């Protein structure tokens, strides 16, 4: 019985180490364009600066995102601190986080922004893009006018609504992901779809080689600790 308990603990430890090693570490250092502009939103209520962020992402599960990144907030219910390293993030697909409708709209929005030079290249336009992302997350329309589930009265909402309208029929060229954390603000990530492949916003994130190797190690550990039959 004791031998079996030791085997079980060892196997569980191997699997746990694979899971922990898949975490990503995020540190946000500054605004992507100048500084954020103050917005006034409702449902949820937020009165503060908004815009894109610049930072770095590392760790085994950072994958293709490892290194300097640009990102936007997904949620308004949590926050973050400049220069703080948050080490409990994981990368998930937009589909698994939001469902197909919102994932598609986010994919079209980011595809339009990436494919339209000048659409978002200033602090004010970056603030509007952040509002557009929040509108997709918290609402079901293309307007940020007062009366909807999510609204803004700061004046940046008008351009946000234009971005949502202009991108409504955009072809998908960007894979969209979410940096997800239980304790810090979730962040939106995107990457250009590799040539010859379709957007995987609806198929999930393929595990990175390091993650696969760790899982293989854990499974091998399970095989080694399996009781042998007496001959």
XYZ file of N, CA and C in Angstrom:
693
model
N 0.844 -1.207 0.000
C 0.000 0.000 0.000
C 0.878 1.255 0.000
N 1.941 1.244 0.848
C 2.814 2.417 0.916
C 3.510 2.650 -0.425
N 3.944 1.542 -1.081
C 4.619 1.665 -2.372
C 3.692 2.273 -3.405
N 2.432 1.837 -3.399
C 1.459 2.366 -4.341
C 1.213 3.841 -4.094
N 1.195 4.269 -2.811
C 0.992 5.670 -2.468
C 2.143 6.512 -2.993
N 3.362 6.021 -2.823
C 4.529 6.751 -3.321
C 4.471 6.892 -4.826
N 4.069 5.829 -5.512
C 3.953 5.865 -6.966
C 2.916 6.892 -7.409
N 1.799 6.930 -6.690
C 0.728 7.868 -7.034
C 1.183 9.305 -6.847
N 1.863 9.594 -5.733
C 2.356 10.935 -5.461
C 3.373 11.355 -6.508
N 4.297 10.436 -6.877
C 5.305 10.744 -7.880
C 4.666 11.069 -9.218
N 3.684 10.272 -9.618
C 3.008 10.502 -10.894
C 2.263 11.827 -10.888
N 1.575 12.115 -9.793
C 0.844 13.377 -9.688
C 1.802 14.549 -9.745
N 2.987 14.389 -9.117
C 3.968 15.466 -9.140
C 4.483 15.745 -10.525
N 4.688 14.711 -11.330
C 5.154 14.888 -12.700
C 4.130 15.639 -13.529
N 2.873 15.270 -13.392
C 1.816 15.956 -14.130
C 1.667 17.390 -13.658
N 1.795 17.609 -12.356
C 1.672 18.969 -11.824
C 2.796 19.840 -12.335
N 4.019 19.283 -12.404
C 5.146 20.075 -12.883
C 4.950 20.471 -14.329
N 4.343 19.603 -15.134
C 4.062 19.941 -16.527
C 3.062 21.070 -16.602
N 2.049 21.044 -15.723
C 1.024 22.082 -15.735
C 1.592 23.422 -15.304
N 2.392 23.430 -14.216
C 2.963 24.669 -13.713
C 3.903 25.284 -14.736
N 4.681 24.432 -15.412
C 5.666 24.936 -16.368
C 5.012 25.598 -17.568
N 3.722 25.357 -17.765
C 3.026 25.940 -18.899
C 2.571 27.367 -18.625
N 2.771 27.878 -17.408
C 2.336 29.230 -17.100
C 3.210 30.240 -17.815
N 2.632 31.414 -18.083
C 3.357 32.491 -18.748
C 3.466 33.672 -17.789
N 4.572 34.411 -17.890
C 4.809 35.562 -17.031
C 4.662 36.839 -17.839
N 3.782 37.729 -17.401
C 3.501 38.979 -18.104
C 3.922 40.174 -17.265
N 4.591 41.121 -17.908
C 4.941 42.388 -17.279
C 4.630 43.504 -18.262
N 3.743 44.417 -17.874
C 3.375 45.549 -18.718
C 4.139 46.785 -18.249
N 4.792 47.475 -19.185
C 5.696 48.545 -18.812
C 5.252 49.938 -19.207
N 4.407 50.056 -20.251
C 4.051 51.392 -20.732
C 2.874 51.305 -21.696
N 2.411 52.486 -22.105
C 1.382 52.561 -23.128
C 2.014 52.319 -24.498
N 1.253 51.750 -25.420
C 1.767 51.503 -26.766
C 1.940 52.810 -27.534
N 0.986 53.724 -27.378
C 1.041 55.025 -28.041
C 0.914 56.128 -26.996
N 1.977 56.872 -26.772
C 1.893 58.006 -25.863
C 1.404 57.616 -24.487
N 0.208 58.039 -24.162
C -0.401 57.720 -22.869
C -1.884 57.439 -23.077
N -2.486 56.767 -22.117
C -3.902 56.478 -22.211
C -4.747 57.721 -21.981
N -5.931 57.748 -22.569
C -6.879 58.840 -22.374
C -7.995 58.395 -21.441
N -8.494 59.317 -20.640
C -9.529 58.988 -19.659
C -10.873 58.777 -20.351
N -11.519 57.663 -20.016
C -12.844 57.346 -20.541
C -13.819 57.204 -19.376
N -15.089 57.248 -19.711
C -16.149 57.115 -18.701
C -17.164 56.094 -19.216
N -17.066 54.878 -18.734
C -17.926 53.812 -19.233
C -18.968 53.388 -18.198
N -19.967 52.705 -18.697
C -20.999 52.140 -17.821
C -21.237 50.687 -18.198
N -21.588 49.897 -17.205
C -21.892 48.463 -17.357
C -20.767 47.674 -18.000
N -19.635 47.556 -17.351
C -19.289 48.023 -16.006
C -18.810 49.479 -15.997
N -18.875 50.074 -14.807
C -18.460 51.464 -14.636
C -16.946 51.534 -14.537
N -16.365 52.443 -15.321
C -14.923 52.664 -15.275
C -14.636 54.109 -15.632
N -13.891 54.788 -14.788
C -13.455 56.158 -15.034
C -11.937 56.197 -14.882
N -11.247 56.079 -15.995
C -9.791 56.033 -15.943
C -9.196 55.981 -17.333
N -7.884 55.860 -17.383
C -7.173 55.879 -18.666
C -7.311 54.545 -19.388
N -7.415 54.627 -20.716
C -7.568 53.429 -21.538
C -6.716 53.544 -22.792
N -6.234 52.410 -23.276
C -5.421 52.368 -24.483
C -4.634 51.083 -24.535
N -3.813 50.922 -25.570
C -3.006 49.726 -25.706
C -1.799 49.738 -24.786
N -1.306 48.555 -24.427
C -0.163 48.413 -23.540
C 1.013 47.749 -24.251
N 2.204 48.076 -23.792
C 3.424 47.418 -24.253
C 4.060 46.698 -23.074
N 4.608 45.528 -23.331
C 5.229 44.771 -22.258
C 5.999 43.591 -22.784
N 6.270 42.644 -21.903
C 6.988 41.439 -22.287
C 6.279 40.214 -21.722
N 6.396 39.109 -22.458
C 5.795 37.852 -22.038
C 6.854 36.764 -22.109
N 6.959 35.983 -21.051
C 7.928 34.898 -21.014
C 7.346 33.677 -20.345
N 8.143 32.631 -20.197
C 7.675 31.395 -19.602
C 7.417 30.338 -20.657
N 7.332 29.089 -20.213
C 7.202 27.969 -21.143
C 5.960 28.056 -22.014
N 4.872 28.613 -21.475
C 3.619 28.644 -22.224
C 3.455 29.933 -23.031
N 4.476 30.791 -23.051
C 4.387 32.015 -23.838
C 4.409 31.700 -25.327
N 5.111 30.651 -25.709
C 5.117 30.191 -27.088
C 5.547 31.259 -28.070
N 4.780 31.411 -29.151
C 5.121 32.374 -30.204
C 4.996 33.811 -29.724
N 4.397 34.022 -28.560
C 4.227 35.371 -28.034
C 5.409 35.810 -27.173
N 6.368 34.940 -26.949
C 7.482 35.237 -26.063
C 8.256 36.457 -26.535
N 8.556 37.368 -25.594
C 9.290 38.584 -25.916
C 8.402 39.814 -25.826
N 8.770 40.901 -26.498
C 7.963 42.136 -26.455
C 6.593 41.914 -27.097
N 5.556 42.433 -26.474
C 4.205 42.305 -27.021
C 3.446 43.623 -26.882
N 2.437 43.782 -27.713
C 1.421 44.822 -27.557
C 0.124 44.126 -27.235
N -0.677 44.726 -26.375
C -1.888 44.060 -25.941
C -2.938 45.079 -25.504
N -4.183 44.610 -25.351
C -5.276 45.437 -24.853
C -6.030 44.665 -23.770
N -6.620 45.400 -22.854
C -7.386 44.774 -21.773
C -8.611 44.052 -22.320
N -8.921 42.933 -21.710
C -10.135 42.201 -22.037
C -11.254 42.560 -21.070
N -10.924 42.733 -19.811
C -11.949 42.910 -18.782
C -11.743 44.204 -17.999
N -12.803 44.602 -17.312
C -12.762 45.796 -16.472
C -12.952 45.464 -14.995
N -12.988 44.194 -14.666
C -13.249 43.788 -13.285
C -11.976 43.563 -12.485
N -10.815 43.565 -13.156
C -9.546 43.420 -12.472
C -8.569 44.470 -12.987
N -7.387 44.537 -12.395
C -6.417 45.561 -12.786
C -5.011 44.969 -12.795
N -4.014 45.811 -13.053
C -2.632 45.393 -13.046
C -1.767 46.577 -12.609
N -0.496 46.333 -12.340
C 0.429 47.399 -11.981
C 1.581 47.452 -12.960
N 2.026 48.656 -13.316
C 3.155 48.794 -14.230
C 4.397 48.129 -13.645
N 5.100 47.382 -14.484
C 6.369 46.789 -14.070
C 6.259 45.600 -13.144
N 5.047 45.159 -12.847
C 4.863 43.999 -11.975
C 4.847 42.731 -12.828
N 5.615 41.727 -12.439
C 5.656 40.460 -13.172
C 4.577 39.521 -12.622
N 3.559 39.275 -13.421
C 2.488 38.345 -13.054
C 2.806 37.005 -13.715
N 2.963 35.948 -12.886
C 3.477 34.689 -13.419
C 2.441 33.578 -13.508
N 1.169 33.921 -13.523
C 0.146 32.873 -13.555
C -0.781 32.984 -14.763
N -0.263 33.479 -15.882
C -1.081 33.601 -17.082
C -1.024 32.331 -17.924
N -2.087 32.087 -18.660
C -2.106 31.030 -19.662
C -2.692 31.608 -20.945
N -2.312 31.050 -22.085
C -2.797 31.511 -23.378
C -3.928 30.596 -23.832
N -5.110 31.183 -24.077
C -6.261 30.397 -24.537
C -6.814 31.032 -25.806
N -7.571 30.267 -26.565
C -8.155 30.790 -27.791
C -9.309 31.737 -27.469
N -9.578 32.655 -28.378
C -10.723 33.547 -28.207
C -12.019 32.740 -28.164
N -12.078 31.676 -28.924
C -13.282 30.838 -28.951
C -13.577 30.250 -27.583
N -12.562 29.660 -26.954
C -12.796 29.016 -25.663
C -13.128 30.034 -24.579
N -12.643 31.270 -24.734
C -12.868 32.288 -23.708
C -14.193 33.023 -23.893
N -14.555 33.326 -25.141
C -15.725 34.170 -25.403
C -16.892 33.454 -26.067
N -16.641 32.357 -26.755
C -17.651 31.764 -27.614
C -17.472 32.256 -29.048
N -18.139 31.604 -29.991
C -17.883 31.843 -31.411
C -18.245 33.246 -31.884
N -19.377 33.808 -31.436
C -19.824 35.110 -31.944
C -18.838 36.223 -31.582
N -18.465 36.311 -30.319
C -17.550 37.371 -29.884
C -16.136 37.130 -30.426
N -15.730 35.861 -30.498
C -14.411 35.555 -31.049
C -14.316 35.998 -32.502
N -15.374 35.773 -33.266
C -15.388 36.182 -34.667
C -15.314 37.702 -34.793
N -16.085 38.420 -33.978
C -16.093 39.883 -34.037
C -14.735 40.458 -33.635
N -14.135 39.896 -32.601
C -12.800 40.338 -32.192
C -11.768 40.040 -33.277
N -11.881 38.869 -33.901
C -10.962 38.516 -34.972
C -11.070 39.475 -36.140
N -12.283 39.861 -36.498
C -12.484 40.812 -37.591
C -11.949 42.195 -37.234
N -12.186 42.615 -35.995
C -11.705 43.930 -35.561
C -10.186 44.005 -35.644
N -9.496 43.019 -35.085
C -8.040 43.058 -35.086
C -7.480 42.838 -36.489
N -8.181 42.084 -37.322
C -7.760 41.905 -38.716
C -7.850 43.223 -39.471
N -8.911 43.980 -39.197
C -9.066 45.290 -39.848
C -7.968 46.256 -39.396
N -7.712 46.297 -38.102
C -6.711 47.229 -37.561
C -5.328 46.910 -38.109
N -4.969 45.631 -38.115
C -3.649 45.240 -38.610
C -3.525 45.500 -40.111
N -4.613 45.286 -40.838
C -4.577 45.439 -42.286
C -4.836 46.835 -42.797
N -5.077 47.788 -41.909
C -5.382 49.162 -42.305
C -4.382 50.124 -41.663
N -3.229 50.326 -42.297
C -2.228 51.241 -41.734
C -2.821 52.626 -41.475
N -2.602 53.128 -40.293
C -3.142 54.432 -39.934
C -4.458 54.371 -39.198
N -5.101 53.216 -39.189
C -6.389 53.103 -38.484
C -6.213 53.313 -36.990
N -5.145 52.750 -36.440
C -4.840 52.918 -35.011
C -3.330 53.116 -34.880
N -2.908 54.378 -34.880
C -1.491 54.681 -34.729
C -1.249 55.919 -33.881
N -2.181 56.208 -32.980
C -2.047 57.346 -32.072
C -2.694 56.991 -30.741
N -2.435 57.811 -29.736
C -2.987 57.561 -28.409
C -4.511 57.623 -28.419
N -5.084 58.592 -29.134
C -6.542 58.717 -29.153
C -7.191 57.529 -29.860
N -6.596 57.099 -30.976
C -7.161 55.960 -31.706
C -6.981 54.664 -30.925
N -5.886 54.558 -30.182
C -5.670 53.389 -29.346
C -6.703 53.319 -28.229
N -7.052 54.470 -27.671
C -8.111 54.512 -26.659
C -9.437 54.046 -27.253
N -9.728 54.489 -28.469
C -10.966 54.077 -29.133
C -10.980 52.578 -29.408
N -9.838 52.020 -29.807
C -9.767 50.577 -30.038
C -10.030 49.811 -28.753
N -9.492 50.302 -27.634
C -9.765 49.643 -26.360
C -11.265 49.651 -26.050
N -11.911 50.773 -26.313
C -13.359 50.850 -26.095
C -14.104 49.884 -27.006
N -13.649 49.762 -28.250
C -14.295 48.843 -29.184
C -14.179 47.400 -28.695
N -13.012 47.042 -28.169
C -12.819 45.694 -27.629
C -13.735 45.456 -26.445
N -13.796 46.419 -25.531
C -14.697 46.265 -24.381
C -16.152 46.173 -24.822
N -16.515 46.918 -25.849
C -17.898 46.856 -26.322
C -18.245 45.457 -26.827
N -17.301 44.804 -27.507
C -17.529 43.441 -27.974
C -17.677 42.493 -26.794
N -16.834 42.679 -25.792
C -16.843 41.799 -24.625
C -18.129 41.947 -23.817
N -18.592 43.192 -23.624
C -19.700 43.442 -22.704
C -21.031 43.752 -23.368
N -21.069 43.891 -24.689
C -22.308 44.286 -25.359
C -22.517 43.417 -26.595
N -23.642 43.628 -27.267
C -23.955 42.859 -28.474
C -24.260 43.746 -29.663
N -23.894 45.041 -29.591
C -24.156 45.945 -30.709
C -22.862 46.628 -31.138
N -22.967 47.546 -32.083
C -21.796 48.260 -32.597
C -21.759 49.701 -32.115
N -22.566 50.035 -31.131
C -22.663 51.399 -30.642
C -22.157 51.505 -29.214
N -21.539 52.648 -28.907
C -21.133 52.916 -27.531
C -21.941 54.061 -26.940
N -23.067 54.377 -27.574
C -23.934 55.453 -27.099
C -24.649 55.030 -25.828
N -25.000 56.015 -25.008
C -25.720 55.737 -23.769
C -27.028 55.026 -24.082
N -27.317 53.978 -23.326
C -28.538 53.206 -23.541
C -28.253 51.750 -23.825
N -27.059 51.453 -24.336
C -26.688 50.072 -24.576
C -26.180 49.409 -23.310
N -25.894 48.121 -23.397
C -25.371 47.412 -22.232
C -24.024 47.976 -21.817
N -23.215 48.391 -22.800
C -21.938 49.035 -22.517
C -21.925 50.372 -23.241
N -21.580 51.431 -22.527
C -21.614 52.774 -23.121
C -20.424 53.588 -22.649
N -20.108 54.641 -23.432
C -19.009 55.534 -23.081
C -19.436 56.973 -23.336
N -19.106 57.871 -22.423
C -19.480 59.285 -22.576
C -18.261 60.190 -22.683
N -17.085 59.613 -22.984
C -15.862 60.407 -23.002
C -15.608 61.121 -24.326
N -16.245 60.681 -25.392
C -15.983 61.257 -26.710
C -15.126 60.368 -27.590
N -14.482 59.344 -27.018
C -13.679 58.418 -27.806
C -14.531 57.283 -28.379
N -15.777 57.210 -27.932
C -16.656 56.139 -28.378
C -17.077 56.251 -29.829
N -17.105 57.463 -30.384
C -17.548 57.627 -31.770
C -16.596 56.931 -32.742
N -15.295 57.068 -32.515
C -14.343 56.394 -33.396
C -14.333 54.893 -33.120
N -14.563 54.504 -31.887
C -14.667 53.081 -31.553
C -15.799 52.442 -32.340
N -16.938 53.146 -32.426
C -18.082 52.631 -33.183
C -17.743 52.516 -34.669
N -16.963 53.464 -35.184
C -16.551 53.395 -36.591
C -15.664 52.171 -36.838
N -14.748 51.907 -35.914
C -13.894 50.732 -36.057
C -14.728 49.453 -36.081
N -15.740 49.395 -35.235
C -16.608 48.222 -35.197
C -17.398 48.079 -36.497
N -17.863 49.196 -37.043
C -18.631 49.157 -38.288
C -17.745 48.795 -39.471
N -16.585 49.441 -39.563
C -15.673 49.189 -40.682
C -15.176 47.748 -40.714
N -15.054 47.124 -39.548
C -14.498 45.769 -39.478
C -15.564 44.677 -39.526
N -16.822 45.047 -39.622
C -17.916 44.074 -39.503
C -17.858 42.955 -40.549
N -17.367 43.269 -41.760
C -17.294 42.263 -42.817
C -15.838 41.919 -43.184
N -14.927 42.264 -42.312
C -13.501 42.049 -42.584
C -13.163 40.561 -42.644
N -12.361 40.187 -43.636
C -11.868 38.810 -43.700
C -10.875 38.578 -42.562
N -10.891 37.389 -42.023
C -10.010 37.071 -40.894
C -8.576 36.838 -41.361
N -7.677 37.652 -40.871
C -6.245 37.483 -41.142
C -5.459 37.313 -39.850
N -6.145 37.450 -38.711
C -5.476 37.391 -37.419
C -6.052 36.285 -36.540
N -5.170 35.516 -35.906
C -5.569 34.616 -34.843
C -5.657 35.428 -33.556
N -6.734 35.268 -32.819
C -6.946 36.056 -31.611
C -6.934 35.143 -30.384
N -6.211 35.583 -29.350
C -6.044 34.805 -28.134
C -6.268 35.691 -26.906
N -6.399 35.047 -25.764
C -6.537 35.761 -24.500
C -5.470 35.272 -23.539
N -4.748 36.230 -22.951
C -3.865 35.934 -21.833
C -4.742 35.942 -20.594
N -4.943 34.792 -19.998
C -5.935 34.631 -18.943
C -5.268 34.416 -17.591
N -5.777 35.139 -16.576
C -5.251 35.018 -15.219
C -6.401 35.100 -14.221
N -6.251 34.406 -13.110
C -7.274 34.448 -12.065
C -7.101 35.653 -11.155
N -5.938 36.293 -11.182
C -5.661 37.369 -10.233
C -5.331 38.706 -10.884
N -5.013 38.723 -12.170
C -4.673 39.972 -12.857
C -5.572 40.145 -14.081
N -5.520 41.313 -14.670
C -6.388 41.655 -15.779
C -6.063 40.819 -17.021
N -7.078 40.161 -17.586
C -6.890 39.395 -18.813
C -6.555 40.336 -19.966
N -5.735 39.840 -20.910
C -5.262 40.665 -22.019
C -5.528 39.991 -23.360
N -5.739 40.812 -24.392
C -5.987 40.309 -25.737
C -4.685 40.271 -26.531
N -4.454 39.162 -27.228
C -3.293 38.991 -28.091
C -3.751 38.590 -29.491
N -2.926 38.847 -30.482
C -3.257 38.463 -31.852
C -1.979 38.200 -32.625
N -2.085 37.343 -33.626
C -0.965 37.043 -34.503
C -1.497 36.781 -35.913
N -0.723 37.160 -36.917
C -1.123 36.952 -38.304
C -1.206 35.465 -38.605
N -2.257 35.070 -39.291
C -2.438 33.671 -39.669
C -1.310 33.263 -40.620
N -0.599 32.170 -40.349
C 0.471 31.730 -41.249
C -0.054 31.474 -42.657
N 0.753 31.771 -43.651
C 0.347 31.593 -45.038
C -0.065 30.148 -45.301
N -1.202 29.985 -45.969
C -1.701 28.656 -46.297
C -2.568 28.042 -45.225
N -2.744 28.745 -44.084
C -3.580 28.232 -43.016
C -4.780 29.144 -42.806
N -5.856 28.567 -42.298
C -7.027 29.369 -41.977
C -6.902 29.858 -40.543
N -7.689 30.886 -40.189
C -7.633 31.428 -38.832
C -8.021 30.353 -37.823
N -7.263 30.232 -36.743
C -7.583 29.238 -35.720
C -8.272 29.860 -34.522
N -8.915 31.013 -34.727
C -9.654 31.632 -33.626
C -10.729 30.694 -33.108
N -11.099 29.698 -33.927
C -12.179 28.796 -33.537
C -11.697 27.367 -33.327
N -10.396 27.140 -33.370
C -9.894 25.782 -33.187
C -8.978 25.635 -31.991
N -8.643 26.726 -31.319
C -7.850 26.631 -30.110
C -6.369 26.814 -30.349
N -5.609 26.735 -29.266
C -4.170 26.943 -29.311
C -3.464 25.597 -29.334
N -2.570 25.398 -30.296
C -1.791 24.167 -30.363
C -0.718 24.211 -29.288
N -0.585 23.160 -28.466
C 0.439 23.170 -27.412
C 1.826 23.375 -28.002
N 2.647 24.145 -27.293
C 4.013 24.381 -27.734
C 4.861 23.119 -27.519
N 5.955 22.950 -28.279
C 6.805 21.768 -28.126
C 7.239 21.513 -26.699
N 7.594 22.580 -25.944
C 8.028 22.408 -24.567
C 6.926 21.787 -23.728
N 5.669 22.255 -23.951
C 4.543 21.724 -23.200
C 4.335 20.257 -23.527
N 4.429 19.914 -24.828
C 4.252 18.532 -25.241
C 5.325 17.641 -24.618
N 6.547 18.140 -24.556
C 7.638 17.355 -23.984
C 7.396 17.087 -22.508
N 6.883 18.092 -21.801
C 6.621 17.927 -20.382
C 5.508 16.912 -20.139
N 4.470 16.973 -20.955
C 3.372 16.013 -20.832
C 3.880 14.613 -21.118
N 4.725 14.479 -22.155
C 5.285 13.175 -22.486
C 6.107 12.627 -21.328
N 6.869 13.526 -20.670
C 7.659 13.112 -19.515
C 6.765 12.618 -18.390
N 5.666 13.344 -18.168
C 4.729 12.949 -17.112
C 4.110 11.590 -17.409
N 3.724 11.367 -18.672
C 3.125 10.086 -19.048
C 4.134 8.956 -18.923
N 5.394 9.261 -19.280
C 6.433 8.250 -19.128
C 6.617 7.891 -17.654
N 6.504 8.908 -16.808
C 6.608 8.660 -15.379
C 5.495 7.765 -14.872
N 4.311 7.970 -15.419
C 3.179 7.120 -15.046
C 3.443 5.674 -15.435
N 4.018 5.480 -16.625
C 4.303 4.119 -17.089
C 5.342 3.441 -16.216
N 6.364 4.207 -15.811
C 7.431 3.637 -15.001
C 6.959 3.253 -13.605
N 5.966 4.000 -13.093
C 5.515 3.731 -11.724
C 4.348 2.762 -11.687
N 3.906 2.275 -12.854
C 2.786 1.334 -12.894
C 3.248 -0.002 -12.302
N 2.446 -0.626 -11.400
C 2.833 -1.914 -10.804
C 3.063 -2.960 -11.866
N 4.128 -3.759 -11.721
C 4.415 -4.835 -12.672
C 3.738 -6.124 -12.231
N 3.347 -6.918 -13.221
C 2.772 -8.214 -12.912
C 3.869 -9.200 -12.506
N 3.512 -10.021 -11.564
C 4.445 -11.079 -11.176
C 4.421 -12.148 -12.247
N 5.579 -12.672 -12.592
C 5.674 -13.723 -13.634
C 5.824 -15.101 -12.998
